[in-house]
XYZ file of C-alpha atoms in Angstrom:
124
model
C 6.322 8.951 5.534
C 7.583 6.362 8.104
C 8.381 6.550 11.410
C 10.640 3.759 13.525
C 8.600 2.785 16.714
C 10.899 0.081 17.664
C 13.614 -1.574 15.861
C 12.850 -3.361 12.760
C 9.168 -1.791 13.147
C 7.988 1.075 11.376
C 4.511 3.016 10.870
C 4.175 5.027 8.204
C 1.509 7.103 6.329
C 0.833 6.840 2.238
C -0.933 8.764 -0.508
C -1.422 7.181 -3.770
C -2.656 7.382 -7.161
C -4.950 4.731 -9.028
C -6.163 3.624 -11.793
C -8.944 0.880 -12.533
C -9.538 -0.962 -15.840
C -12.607 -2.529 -15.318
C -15.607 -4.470 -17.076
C -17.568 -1.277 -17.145
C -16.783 2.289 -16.889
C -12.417 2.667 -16.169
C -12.030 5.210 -13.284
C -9.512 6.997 -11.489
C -8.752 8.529 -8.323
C -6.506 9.020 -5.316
C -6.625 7.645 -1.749
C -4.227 7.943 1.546
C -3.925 5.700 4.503
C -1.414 4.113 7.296
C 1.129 0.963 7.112
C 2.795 -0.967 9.858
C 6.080 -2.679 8.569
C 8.408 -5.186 10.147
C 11.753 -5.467 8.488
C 12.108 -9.366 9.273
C 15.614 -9.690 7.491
C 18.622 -7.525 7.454
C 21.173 -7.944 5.254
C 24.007 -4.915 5.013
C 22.816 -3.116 1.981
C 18.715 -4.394 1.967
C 16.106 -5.094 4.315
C 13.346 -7.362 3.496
C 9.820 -6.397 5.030
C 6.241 -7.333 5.212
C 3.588 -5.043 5.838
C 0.146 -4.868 6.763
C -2.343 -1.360 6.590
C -5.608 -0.053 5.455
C -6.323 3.304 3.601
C -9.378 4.484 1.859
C -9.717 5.587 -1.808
C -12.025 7.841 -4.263
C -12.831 7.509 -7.731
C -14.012 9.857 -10.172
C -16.676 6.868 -10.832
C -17.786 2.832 -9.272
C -15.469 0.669 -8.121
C -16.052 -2.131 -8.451
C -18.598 -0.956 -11.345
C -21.444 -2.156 -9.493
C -20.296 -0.515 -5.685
C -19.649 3.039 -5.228
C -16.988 5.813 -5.588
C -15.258 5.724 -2.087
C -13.838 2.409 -1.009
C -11.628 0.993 1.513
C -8.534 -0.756 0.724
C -6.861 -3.073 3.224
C -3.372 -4.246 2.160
C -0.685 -6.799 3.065
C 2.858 -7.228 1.432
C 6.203 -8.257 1.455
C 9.128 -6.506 0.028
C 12.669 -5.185 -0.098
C 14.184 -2.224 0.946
C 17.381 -1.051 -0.887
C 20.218 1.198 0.433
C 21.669 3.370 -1.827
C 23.074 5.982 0.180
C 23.197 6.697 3.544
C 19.591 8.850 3.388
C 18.170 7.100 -0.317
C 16.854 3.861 -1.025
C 14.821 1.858 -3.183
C 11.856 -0.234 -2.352
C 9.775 -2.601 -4.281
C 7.116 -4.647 -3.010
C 4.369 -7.293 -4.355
C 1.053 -8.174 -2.345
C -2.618 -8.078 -2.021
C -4.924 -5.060 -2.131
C -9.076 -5.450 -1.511
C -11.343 -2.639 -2.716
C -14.354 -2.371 -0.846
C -17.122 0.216 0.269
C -17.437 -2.126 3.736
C -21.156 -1.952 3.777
C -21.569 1.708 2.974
C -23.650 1.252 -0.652
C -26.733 -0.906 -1.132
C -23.859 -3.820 -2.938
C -20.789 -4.413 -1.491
C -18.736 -6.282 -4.121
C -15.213 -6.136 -4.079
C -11.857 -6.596 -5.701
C -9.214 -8.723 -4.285
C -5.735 -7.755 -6.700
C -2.295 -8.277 -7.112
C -0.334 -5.301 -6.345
C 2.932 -4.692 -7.074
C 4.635 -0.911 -6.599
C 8.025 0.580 -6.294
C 9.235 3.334 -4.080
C 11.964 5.928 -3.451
C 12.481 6.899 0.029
C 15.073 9.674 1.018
C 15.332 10.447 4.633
C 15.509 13.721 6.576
């Protein structure tokens, strides 16, 4: 969900699904968290954007296998925002995603990842 502040800028809320194939045991889980976005470019039927936001995730094991089960995952991207329709679009985006407990386990290691995810977005 996403929510126009001023023009071009947008703050918006996620949920998301995930799945880890690691060195040790795979895991899976689910996390949430806020975005702010600043469509930088607008051309008449896509924006691009880049984004910045932090969430927090939990996995039904370690992640990173040696940290723990809840972790923190900061975020920047860039991307492109599609028109279909008047209230549908497309989005696609490629960036970087950290996974980290930030100090809350005995280790703190981390993932630093390429993420890449597409979207739908229909407004109401």
């Amino acid at each position: 969900l996403n929510w126009f502040v001023a023009e071009r800028l947008s703050v918006g809320v996620f949920g998301e699904a995930m799945y880890v194939n690691q060195a040790g045991d795979n895991a899976a889980g689910g996390g949430a968290g806020v975005l702010l976005r600043w469509y930088f470019a607008r051309f008449e039927t896509f924006t691009l954007f880049g984004e910045a936001g932090v969430g927090f995730s939990a996995f039904d094991g370690r992640v990173p296998d040696d940290g723990t089960s809840v972790d923190f995952t900061p975020r920047a991207a860039v991307g492109a925002h599609i028109a279909l329709d008047a209230t549908t679009a497309l989005s696609a985006r490629v960036g970087w995603l950290h996974l980290s407990n930030a100090q809350t386990g005995e280790n703190n290691p981390g993932i630093d990842t390429l993420a890449v995810s597409l979207g739908l977005h229909i407004a109401f």
